[in-house]
């Protein structure tokens, strides 16, 4: 499966191997695929983190299709194939990968026609948890410095878009497969709290746009409400788009939910274009 995805995505954008120049990490195969902005380049960039319960990745519907749409809007997109439990990885591998992606995008911004102050992240399901960590932990959990990777650019994303996100690791709301994949067997109450993002929002959390459906059968929709409430409690600019139906995993496929609500276009009009692109 891993080999098939590599072949599939090799044709969907230029691959950038995140760790190829880091001797201590040369065995790590994490990669992101570049999808250049088309038409008028807005100067914005987005790193896309597909979902998959931190176990595997929905690279097509949540990765490539999202990148295709962002590129059509003049946003340079990077589909991130981060490490997952399927290949025996747990925290901090996932956070290392997204922080490294942000570092590389900013360090090479000129080459891609990117404004370093318009680099954001979007994540679906467990990927929504990952991008929320990227926004909340950029300074307090600098996983790059811990492994000797120095950087002069900020790891703070300029915006965060969690879509039907995993948020809490506590028993009442947790998506338990995602929790096990992220934390492994180390699931003490302290550990659960540390990675329950509704408890970890800092004062300098980037602005966010959260998307959720009330009939989500996979991740309890109250995760999104908890994240929204936590961000608003810190006076963070945040919007919550709630839909009565749509379930889970719709990504940006041309499905019934998308045809009815065009959630991405609404997100663009209400959030990205006025608050980030301009």
PDB file of C-alpha atoms in Angstrom:
ATOM      1  CA  UNK A   1       0.000   0.000   0.000  1.00  0.00           C
ATOM      2  CA  UNK A   2       2.789   2.418   0.905  1.00  0.00           C
ATOM      3  CA  UNK A   3       4.519   1.685  -2.423  1.00  0.00           C
ATOM      4  CA  UNK A   4       1.279   2.200  -4.355  1.00  0.00           C
ATOM      5  CA  UNK A   5       0.691   5.586  -2.717  1.00  0.00           C
ATOM      6  CA  UNK A   6       4.247   6.627  -3.540  1.00  0.00           C
ATOM      7  CA  UNK A   7       3.680   5.861  -7.207  1.00  0.00           C
ATOM      8  CA  UNK A   8       0.277   7.519  -7.220  1.00  0.00           C
ATOM      9  CA  UNK A   9       1.459  10.752  -5.661  1.00  0.00           C
ATOM     10  CA  UNK A  10       4.760  10.982  -7.476  1.00  0.00           C
ATOM     11  CA  UNK A  11       2.742  12.183 -10.472  1.00  0.00           C
ATOM     12  CA  UNK A  12       0.684  14.631  -8.430  1.00  0.00           C
ATOM     13  CA  UNK A  13       3.411  17.062  -7.473  1.00  0.00           C
ATOM     14  CA  UNK A  14       7.135  17.395  -7.091  1.00  0.00           C
ATOM     15  CA  UNK A  15       8.301  15.415  -4.027  1.00  0.00           C
ATOM     16  CA  UNK A  16      10.392  17.030  -1.301  1.00  0.00           C
ATOM     17  CA  UNK A  17      11.927  14.549   1.115  1.00  0.00           C
ATOM     18  CA  UNK A  18      11.843  16.282   4.467  1.00  0.00           C
ATOM     19  CA  UNK A  19      14.869  14.760   6.103  1.00  0.00           C
ATOM     20  CA  UNK A  20      17.276  13.959   3.277  1.00  0.00           C
ATOM     21  CA  UNK A  21      19.907  16.485   4.446  1.00  0.00           C
ATOM     22  CA  UNK A  22      19.680  15.590   8.138  1.00  0.00           C
ATOM     23  CA  UNK A  23      22.173  12.834   8.904  1.00  0.00           C
ATOM     24  CA  UNK A  24      20.455  11.627  12.060  1.00  0.00           C
ATOM     25  CA  UNK A  25      17.139  11.337  10.199  1.00  0.00           C
ATOM     26  CA  UNK A  26      18.304  10.033   6.824  1.00  0.00           C
ATOM     27  CA  UNK A  27      16.374   6.781   7.299  1.00  0.00           C
ATOM     28  CA  UNK A  28      13.068   8.674   7.554  1.00  0.00           C
ATOM     29  CA  UNK A  29      11.068   8.736   4.302  1.00  0.00           C
ATOM     30  CA  UNK A  30       8.562  11.493   5.086  1.00  0.00           C
ATOM     31  CA  UNK A  31       7.780  13.552   1.997  1.00  0.00           C
ATOM     32  CA  UNK A  32       5.613  16.429   0.851  1.00  0.00           C
ATOM     33  CA  UNK A  33       4.382  16.997  -2.683  1.00  0.00           C
ATOM     34  CA  UNK A  34       4.403  20.504  -4.143  1.00  0.00           C
ATOM     35  CA  UNK A  35       1.416  21.746  -6.132  1.00  0.00           C
ATOM     36  CA  UNK A  36       2.305  25.210  -7.510  1.00  0.00           C
ATOM     37  CA  UNK A  37      -0.246  27.996  -7.501  1.00  0.00           C
ATOM     38  CA  UNK A  38      -2.084  28.365 -10.793  1.00  0.00           C
ATOM     39  CA  UNK A  39      -3.280  31.595 -12.334  1.00  0.00           C
ATOM     40  CA  UNK A  40      -2.708  34.634 -10.140  1.00  0.00           C
ATOM     41  CA  UNK A  41      -0.369  33.688  -7.313  1.00  0.00           C
ATOM     42  CA  UNK A  42      -1.728  34.998  -4.017  1.00  0.00           C
ATOM     43  CA  UNK A  43       1.599  34.410  -2.272  1.00  0.00           C
ATOM     44  CA  UNK A  44      -0.121  32.157   0.245  1.00  0.00           C
ATOM     45  CA  UNK A  45       0.838  28.559   0.974  1.00  0.00           C
ATOM     46  CA  UNK A  46      -0.896  25.709   2.749  1.00  0.00           C
ATOM     47  CA  UNK A  47       0.485  22.452   4.110  1.00  0.00           C
ATOM     48  CA  UNK A  48      -2.149  19.709   3.928  1.00  0.00           C
ATOM     49  CA  UNK A  49      -2.275  16.962   6.561  1.00  0.00           C
ATOM     50  CA  UNK A  50      -4.654  14.154   5.548  1.00  0.00           C
ATOM     51  CA  UNK A  51      -6.452  12.100   8.160  1.00  0.00           C
ATOM     52  CA  UNK A  52      -6.364   8.396   8.876  1.00  0.00           C
ATOM     53  CA  UNK A  53      -6.500   8.022  12.673  1.00  0.00           C
ATOM     54  CA  UNK A  54      -2.741   8.690  12.899  1.00  0.00           C
ATOM     55  CA  UNK A  55      -2.506   5.137  11.542  1.00  0.00           C
ATOM     56  CA  UNK A  56      -2.613   5.671   7.770  1.00  0.00           C
ATOM     57  CA  UNK A  57      -3.321   8.580   5.428  1.00  0.00           C
ATOM     58  CA  UNK A  58      -6.233   9.508   3.149  1.00  0.00           C
ATOM     59  CA  UNK A  59      -3.857  10.936   0.599  1.00  0.00           C
ATOM     60  CA  UNK A  60      -6.274  11.181  -2.335  1.00  0.00           C
ATOM     61  CA  UNK A  61      -9.543  12.680  -1.092  1.00  0.00           C
ATOM     62  CA  UNK A  62      -8.037  14.796   1.693  1.00  0.00           C
ATOM     63  CA  UNK A  63      -4.566  15.355   0.276  1.00  0.00           C
ATOM     64  CA  UNK A  64      -4.350  15.559  -3.473  1.00  0.00           C
ATOM     65  CA  UNK A  65      -7.907  16.815  -4.084  1.00  0.00           C
ATOM     66  CA  UNK A  66      -7.401  19.571  -1.519  1.00  0.00           C
ATOM     67  CA  UNK A  67      -4.080  20.551  -3.078  1.00  0.00           C
ATOM     68  CA  UNK A  68      -5.713  20.718  -6.504  1.00  0.00           C
ATOM     69  CA  UNK A  69      -8.381  23.087  -5.209  1.00  0.00           C
ATOM     70  CA  UNK A  70      -5.967  25.359  -3.329  1.00  0.00           C
ATOM     71  CA  UNK A  71      -3.660  25.569  -6.353  1.00  0.00           C
ATOM     72  CA  UNK A  72      -6.643  26.636  -8.486  1.00  0.00           C
ATOM     73  CA  UNK A  73      -7.135  29.516  -6.042  1.00  0.00           C
ATOM     74  CA  UNK A  74      -3.558  30.728  -6.463  1.00  0.00           C
ATOM     75  CA  UNK A  75      -2.327  29.099  -3.245  1.00  0.00           C
ATOM     76  CA  UNK A  76       0.798  26.934  -3.369  1.00  0.00           C
ATOM     77  CA  UNK A  77      -0.105  23.631  -1.707  1.00  0.00           C
ATOM     78  CA  UNK A  78       2.067  20.991  -0.081  1.00  0.00           C
ATOM     79  CA  UNK A  79       0.523  17.578   0.559  1.00  0.00           C
ATOM     80  CA  UNK A  80       2.315  16.115   3.564  1.00  0.00           C
ATOM     81  CA  UNK A  81       2.830  12.369   3.870  1.00  0.00           C
ATOM     82  CA  UNK A  82       3.747  12.354   7.522  1.00  0.00           C
ATOM     83  CA  UNK A  83       4.713   9.311   9.565  1.00  0.00           C
ATOM     84  CA  UNK A  84       1.974   7.164  11.104  1.00  0.00           C
ATOM     85  CA  UNK A  85       1.485   4.147  13.346  1.00  0.00           C
ATOM     86  CA  UNK A  86       1.024   1.934  10.288  1.00  0.00           C
ATOM     87  CA  UNK A  87       4.801   2.120   9.977  1.00  0.00           C
ATOM     88  CA  UNK A  88       5.384   1.901  13.744  1.00  0.00           C
ATOM     89  CA  UNK A  89       5.652   5.634  14.403  1.00  0.00           C
ATOM     90  CA  UNK A  90       4.071   7.521  17.296  1.00  0.00           C
ATOM     91  CA  UNK A  91       4.540  10.978  18.830  1.00  0.00           C
ATOM     92  CA  UNK A  92       6.704  13.002  18.274  1.00  0.00           C
ATOM     93  CA  UNK A  93       7.217  11.739  14.692  1.00  0.00           C
ATOM     94  CA  UNK A  94       4.077  13.398  13.329  1.00  0.00           C
ATOM     95  CA  UNK A  95       4.793  16.772  14.929  1.00  0.00           C
ATOM     96  CA  UNK A  96       8.412  16.606  13.785  1.00  0.00           C
ATOM     97  CA  UNK A  97       7.224  16.135  10.212  1.00  0.00           C
ATOM     98  CA  UNK A  98       4.776  19.035  10.136  1.00  0.00           C
ATOM     99  CA  UNK A  99       7.245  21.368  11.861  1.00  0.00           C
ATOM    100  CA  UNK A 100       9.938  20.377   9.378  1.00  0.00           C
ATOM    101  CA  UNK A 101       7.489  21.019   6.531  1.00  0.00           C
ATOM    102  CA  UNK A 102       6.774  24.526   7.836  1.00  0.00           C
ATOM    103  CA  UNK A 103      10.501  25.163   8.186  1.00  0.00           C
ATOM    104  CA  UNK A 104      11.266  24.072   4.613  1.00  0.00           C
ATOM    105  CA  UNK A 105       8.373  26.006   3.092  1.00  0.00           C
ATOM    106  CA  UNK A 106       9.481  29.211   4.800  1.00  0.00           C
ATOM    107  CA  UNK A 107      13.179  28.707   4.084  1.00  0.00           C
ATOM    108  CA  UNK A 108      12.424  28.196   0.391  1.00  0.00           C
ATOM    109  CA  UNK A 109       9.567  30.674   0.127  1.00  0.00           C
ATOM    110  CA  UNK A 110      11.263  32.828  -2.503  1.00  0.00           C
ATOM    111  CA  UNK A 111      11.692  29.868  -4.835  1.00  0.00           C
ATOM    112  CA  UNK A 112       7.958  29.144  -4.694  1.00  0.00           C
ATOM    113  CA  UNK A 113       6.734  32.730  -4.783  1.00  0.00           C
ATOM    114  CA  UNK A 114       5.441  32.457  -1.219  1.00  0.00           C
ATOM    115  CA  UNK A 115       4.988  35.191   1.384  1.00  0.00           C
ATOM    116  CA  UNK A 116       6.520  33.815   4.595  1.00  0.00           C
ATOM    117  CA  UNK A 117       3.705  35.489   6.546  1.00  0.00           C
ATOM    118  CA  UNK A 118       1.001  33.561   4.664  1.00  0.00           C
ATOM    119  CA  UNK A 119       1.942  29.954   5.419  1.00  0.00           C
ATOM    120  CA  UNK A 120      -0.842  27.933   6.985  1.00  0.00           C
ATOM    121  CA  UNK A 121      -1.975  24.376   7.631  1.00  0.00           C
ATOM    122  CA  UNK A 122      -5.138  22.401   6.987  1.00  0.00           C
ATOM    123  CA  UNK A 123      -5.794  18.973   8.462  1.00  0.00           C
ATOM    124  CA  UNK A 124      -8.572  16.427   8.342  1.00  0.00           C
ATOM    125  CA  UNK A 125      -9.643  14.206  11.251  1.00  0.00           C
ATOM    126  CA  UNK A 126      -6.395  13.130  12.975  1.00  0.00           C
ATOM    127  CA  UNK A 127      -4.672  15.564  10.632  1.00  0.00           C
ATOM    128  CA  UNK A 128      -6.874  18.217  12.222  1.00  0.00           C
ATOM    129  CA  UNK A 129      -5.352  17.329  15.563  1.00  0.00           C
ATOM    130  CA  UNK A 130      -1.894  17.515  14.035  1.00  0.00           C
ATOM    131  CA  UNK A 131      -2.364  20.993  12.571  1.00  0.00           C
ATOM    132  CA  UNK A 132      -3.859  22.169  15.860  1.00  0.00           C
ATOM    133  CA  UNK A 133      -0.714  20.905  17.584  1.00  0.00           C
ATOM    134  CA  UNK A 134       1.333  22.787  14.997  1.00  0.00           C
ATOM    135  CA  UNK A 135      -0.498  25.982  15.926  1.00  0.00           C
ATOM    136  CA  UNK A 136      -0.411  25.435  19.681  1.00  0.00           C
ATOM    137  CA  UNK A 137       2.987  23.798  20.199  1.00  0.00           C
ATOM    138  CA  UNK A 138       5.171  25.713  17.740  1.00  0.00           C
ATOM    139  CA  UNK A 139       7.219  27.244  20.559  1.00  0.00           C
ATOM    140  CA  UNK A 140       6.607  25.101  23.635  1.00  0.00           C
ATOM    141  CA  UNK A 141       7.229  21.818  21.775  1.00  0.00           C
ATOM    142  CA  UNK A 142       9.958  22.624  19.259  1.00  0.00           C
ATOM    143  CA  UNK A 143      10.635  19.057  18.174  1.00  0.00           C
ATOM    144  CA  UNK A 144      13.243  20.129  15.615  1.00  0.00           C
ATOM    145  CA  UNK A 145      15.618  21.617  18.158  1.00  0.00           C
ATOM    146  CA  UNK A 146      15.277  18.490  20.288  1.00  0.00           C
ATOM    147  CA  UNK A 147      16.859  16.463  17.471  1.00  0.00           C
ATOM    148  CA  UNK A 148      19.509  19.056  16.646  1.00  0.00           C
ATOM    149  CA  UNK A 149      17.801  20.690  13.663  1.00  0.00           C
ATOM    150  CA  UNK A 150      18.403  24.414  14.029  1.00  0.00           C
ATOM    151  CA  UNK A 151      16.237  26.928  12.225  1.00  0.00           C
ATOM    152  CA  UNK A 152      15.922  30.679  11.968  1.00  0.00           C
ATOM    153  CA  UNK A 153      12.327  30.776  10.715  1.00  0.00           C
ATOM    154  CA  UNK A 154       9.200  30.648  12.849  1.00  0.00           C
ATOM    155  CA  UNK A 155       7.394  27.323  13.134  1.00  0.00           C
ATOM    156  CA  UNK A 156       4.121  29.097  13.886  1.00  0.00           C
ATOM    157  CA  UNK A 157       1.607  28.638  11.054  1.00  0.00           C
ATOM    158  CA  UNK A 158      -0.231  31.793  10.045  1.00  0.00           C
ATOM    159  CA  UNK A 159      -3.609  30.027  10.000  1.00  0.00           C
ATOM    160  CA  UNK A 160      -5.010  26.672  11.046  1.00  0.00           C
ATOM    161  CA  UNK A 161      -7.951  24.864   9.408  1.00  0.00           C
ATOM    162  CA  UNK A 162      -9.065  21.709  11.280  1.00  0.00           C
ATOM    163  CA  UNK A 163     -11.761  19.784   9.376  1.00  0.00           C
ATOM    164  CA  UNK A 164     -13.863  17.242  11.345  1.00  0.00           C
ATOM    165  CA  UNK A 165     -10.875  17.176  13.705  1.00  0.00           C
ATOM    166  CA  UNK A 166      -9.801  14.873  16.460  1.00  0.00           C
ATOM    167  CA  UNK A 167      -9.198  17.275  19.352  1.00  0.00           C
ATOM    168  CA  UNK A 168      -9.451  15.634  22.769  1.00  0.00           C
ATOM    169  CA  UNK A 169      -7.560  12.619  24.075  1.00  0.00           C
ATOM    170  CA  UNK A 170      -9.750  12.340  27.171  1.00  0.00           C
ATOM    171  CA  UNK A 171     -12.140   9.411  27.440  1.00  0.00           C
ATOM    172  CA  UNK A 172     -15.402  11.309  26.980  1.00  0.00           C
ATOM    173  CA  UNK A 173     -14.533  12.677  23.528  1.00  0.00           C
ATOM    174  CA  UNK A 174     -11.474  10.806  22.326  1.00  0.00           C
ATOM    175  CA  UNK A 175     -11.289   8.961  19.047  1.00  0.00           C
ATOM    176  CA  UNK A 176      -9.535   6.017  20.623  1.00  0.00           C
ATOM    177  CA  UNK A 177      -7.840   4.647  17.521  1.00  0.00           C
ATOM    178  CA  UNK A 178      -6.239   8.033  16.889  1.00  0.00           C
ATOM    179  CA  UNK A 179      -5.192   8.257  20.525  1.00  0.00           C
ATOM    180  CA  UNK A 180      -3.582   4.828  20.474  1.00  0.00           C
ATOM    181  CA  UNK A 181      -1.833   5.564  17.174  1.00  0.00           C
ATOM    182  CA  UNK A 182      -0.478   8.872  18.459  1.00  0.00           C
ATOM    183  CA  UNK A 183       0.445   7.949  22.022  1.00  0.00           C
ATOM    184  CA  UNK A 184       0.964   4.197  21.815  1.00  0.00           C
ATOM    185  CA  UNK A 185       0.559   2.496  25.169  1.00  0.00           C
ATOM    186  CA  UNK A 186       1.612   5.580  27.134  1.00  0.00           C
ATOM    187  CA  UNK A 187      -1.879   6.875  27.884  1.00  0.00           C
ATOM    188  CA  UNK A 188      -1.712   8.142  31.435  1.00  0.00           C
ATOM    189  CA  UNK A 189      -4.168  10.875  32.423  1.00  0.00           C
ATOM    190  CA  UNK A 190      -1.319  13.380  32.314  1.00  0.00           C
ATOM    191  CA  UNK A 191      -0.427  12.259  28.802  1.00  0.00           C
ATOM    192  CA  UNK A 192      -4.049  12.440  27.658  1.00  0.00           C
ATOM    193  CA  UNK A 193      -4.338  15.984  28.994  1.00  0.00           C
ATOM    194  CA  UNK A 194      -1.076  17.051  27.380  1.00  0.00           C
ATOM    195  CA  UNK A 195      -2.425  16.146  23.939  1.00  0.00           C
ATOM    196  CA  UNK A 196      -6.042  17.201  24.476  1.00  0.00           C
ATOM    197  CA  UNK A 197      -5.856  20.329  22.388  1.00  0.00           C
ATOM    198  CA  UNK A 198      -8.858  21.996  24.020  1.00  0.00           C
ATOM    199  CA  UNK A 199      -6.623  22.214  27.113  1.00  0.00           C
ATOM    200  CA  UNK A 200      -3.500  23.432  25.315  1.00  0.00           C
ATOM    201  CA  UNK A 201      -4.445  26.569  23.381  1.00  0.00           C
ATOM    202  CA  UNK A 202      -1.840  29.343  23.961  1.00  0.00           C
ATOM    203  CA  UNK A 203      -2.437  33.076  23.818  1.00  0.00           C
ATOM    204  CA  UNK A 204      -0.630  33.286  20.464  1.00  0.00           C
ATOM    205  CA  UNK A 205      -2.562  30.520  18.725  1.00  0.00           C
ATOM    206  CA  UNK A 206      -2.986  31.346  15.014  1.00  0.00           C
ATOM    207  CA  UNK A 207      -6.455  32.220  13.697  1.00  0.00           C
ATOM    208  CA  UNK A 208      -8.554  29.205  12.816  1.00  0.00           C
ATOM    209  CA  UNK A 209     -11.494  27.917  10.818  1.00  0.00           C
ATOM    210  CA  UNK A 210     -13.101  24.680  12.059  1.00  0.00           C
ATOM    211  CA  UNK A 211     -15.466  22.534   9.999  1.00  0.00           C
ATOM    212  CA  UNK A 212     -17.707  19.789  11.401  1.00  0.00           C
ATOM    213  CA  UNK A 213     -20.919  17.874  10.729  1.00  0.00           C
ATOM    214  CA  UNK A 214     -23.285  17.005  13.567  1.00  0.00           C
ATOM    215  CA  UNK A 215     -23.902  13.522  12.157  1.00  0.00           C
ATOM    216  CA  UNK A 216     -20.207  12.574  12.159  1.00  0.00           C
ATOM    217  CA  UNK A 217     -20.179   8.874  13.113  1.00  0.00           C
ATOM    218  CA  UNK A 218     -16.392   8.620  13.512  1.00  0.00           C
ATOM    219  CA  UNK A 219     -15.185  11.593  15.559  1.00  0.00           C
ATOM    220  CA  UNK A 220     -17.621  13.080  18.063  1.00  0.00           C
ATOM    221  CA  UNK A 221     -18.579  16.501  16.704  1.00  0.00           C
ATOM    222  CA  UNK A 222     -18.228  17.928  20.211  1.00  0.00           C
ATOM    223  CA  UNK A 223     -14.457  17.808  19.679  1.00  0.00           C
ATOM    224  CA  UNK A 224     -14.837  20.747  17.306  1.00  0.00           C
ATOM    225  CA  UNK A 225     -17.035  22.671  19.732  1.00  0.00           C
ATOM    226  CA  UNK A 226     -14.498  22.122  22.506  1.00  0.00           C
ATOM    227  CA  UNK A 227     -11.694  23.456  20.305  1.00  0.00           C
ATOM    228  CA  UNK A 228     -13.734  26.458  19.217  1.00  0.00           C
ATOM    229  CA  UNK A 229     -14.663  27.299  22.824  1.00  0.00           C
ATOM    230  CA  UNK A 230     -11.032  26.989  23.910  1.00  0.00           C
ATOM    231  CA  UNK A 231      -9.851  29.329  21.166  1.00  0.00           C
ATOM    232  CA  UNK A 232     -12.559  31.898  21.831  1.00  0.00           C
ATOM    233  CA  UNK A 233     -11.723  31.775  25.545  1.00  0.00           C
ATOM    234  CA  UNK A 234      -8.212  32.960  24.593  1.00  0.00           C
ATOM    235  CA  UNK A 235      -9.644  35.629  22.271  1.00  0.00           C
ATOM    236  CA  UNK A 236      -8.218  33.878  19.232  1.00  0.00           C
ATOM    237  CA  UNK A 237      -9.826  34.784  15.914  1.00  0.00           C
ATOM    238  CA  UNK A 238     -11.750  31.606  15.138  1.00  0.00           C
ATOM    239  CA  UNK A 239     -14.793  30.541  13.129  1.00  0.00           C
ATOM    240  CA  UNK A 240     -16.806  27.334  13.461  1.00  0.00           C
ATOM    241  CA  UNK A 241     -18.736  26.074  10.438  1.00  0.00           C
ATOM    242  CA  UNK A 242     -21.333  23.526  11.595  1.00  0.00           C
ATOM    243  CA  UNK A 243     -23.375  21.430   9.166  1.00  0.00           C
ATOM    244  CA  UNK A 244     -26.315  19.259  10.133  1.00  0.00           C
ATOM    245  CA  UNK A 245     -25.262  16.412   7.845  1.00  0.00           C
ATOM    246  CA  UNK A 246     -22.222  15.319   5.870  1.00  0.00           C
ATOM    247  CA  UNK A 247     -20.729  12.690   8.152  1.00  0.00           C
ATOM    248  CA  UNK A 248     -16.923  12.215   8.054  1.00  0.00           C
ATOM    249  CA  UNK A 249     -14.206  11.993   5.424  1.00  0.00           C
ATOM    250  CA  UNK A 250     -15.738  14.117   2.684  1.00  0.00           C
ATOM    251  CA  UNK A 251     -12.496  16.017   2.119  1.00  0.00           C
ATOM    252  CA  UNK A 252     -12.788  17.947  -1.112  1.00  0.00           C
ATOM    253  CA  UNK A 253     -14.243  15.183  -3.248  1.00  0.00           C
ATOM    254  CA  UNK A 254     -17.130  15.988  -5.578  1.00  0.00           C
ATOM    255  CA  UNK A 255     -19.575  14.260  -3.266  1.00  0.00           C
ATOM    256  CA  UNK A 256     -23.153  14.932  -2.144  1.00  0.00           C
ATOM    257  CA  UNK A 257     -22.065  17.039   0.822  1.00  0.00           C
ATOM    258  CA  UNK A 258     -19.717  19.170  -1.289  1.00  0.00           C
ATOM    259  CA  UNK A 259     -22.334  19.722  -3.992  1.00  0.00           C
ATOM    260  CA  UNK A 260     -24.839  20.851  -1.394  1.00  0.00           C
ATOM    261  CA  UNK A 261     -22.688  23.094   0.779  1.00  0.00           C
ATOM    262  CA  UNK A 262     -19.389  23.897  -1.005  1.00  0.00           C
ATOM    263  CA  UNK A 263     -17.752  24.187   2.404  1.00  0.00           C
ATOM    264  CA  UNK A 264     -14.364  25.062   0.916  1.00  0.00           C
ATOM    265  CA  UNK A 265     -15.762  28.010  -1.036  1.00  0.00           C
ATOM    266  CA  UNK A 266     -17.501  29.245   2.108  1.00  0.00           C
ATOM    267  CA  UNK A 267     -14.240  28.905   4.027  1.00  0.00           C
ATOM    268  CA  UNK A 268     -12.472  30.885   1.312  1.00  0.00           C
ATOM    269  CA  UNK A 269     -15.007  33.714   1.313  1.00  0.00           C
ATOM    270  CA  UNK A 270     -15.490  33.926   5.086  1.00  0.00           C
ATOM    271  CA  UNK A 271     -11.945  33.309   6.269  1.00  0.00           C
ATOM    272  CA  UNK A 272      -9.008  32.844   3.920  1.00  0.00           C
ATOM    273  CA  UNK A 273      -9.579  35.531   1.308  1.00  0.00           C
ATOM    274  CA  UNK A 274     -10.446  38.421   3.670  1.00  0.00           C
ATOM    275  CA  UNK A 275      -8.175  37.530   6.582  1.00  0.00           C
ATOM    276  CA  UNK A 276      -5.123  35.869   5.035  1.00  0.00           C
ATOM    277  CA  UNK A 277      -4.936  36.493   1.298  1.00  0.00           C
ATOM    278  CA  UNK A 278      -5.593  40.239   1.331  1.00  0.00           C
TER     279      UNK A 278
END
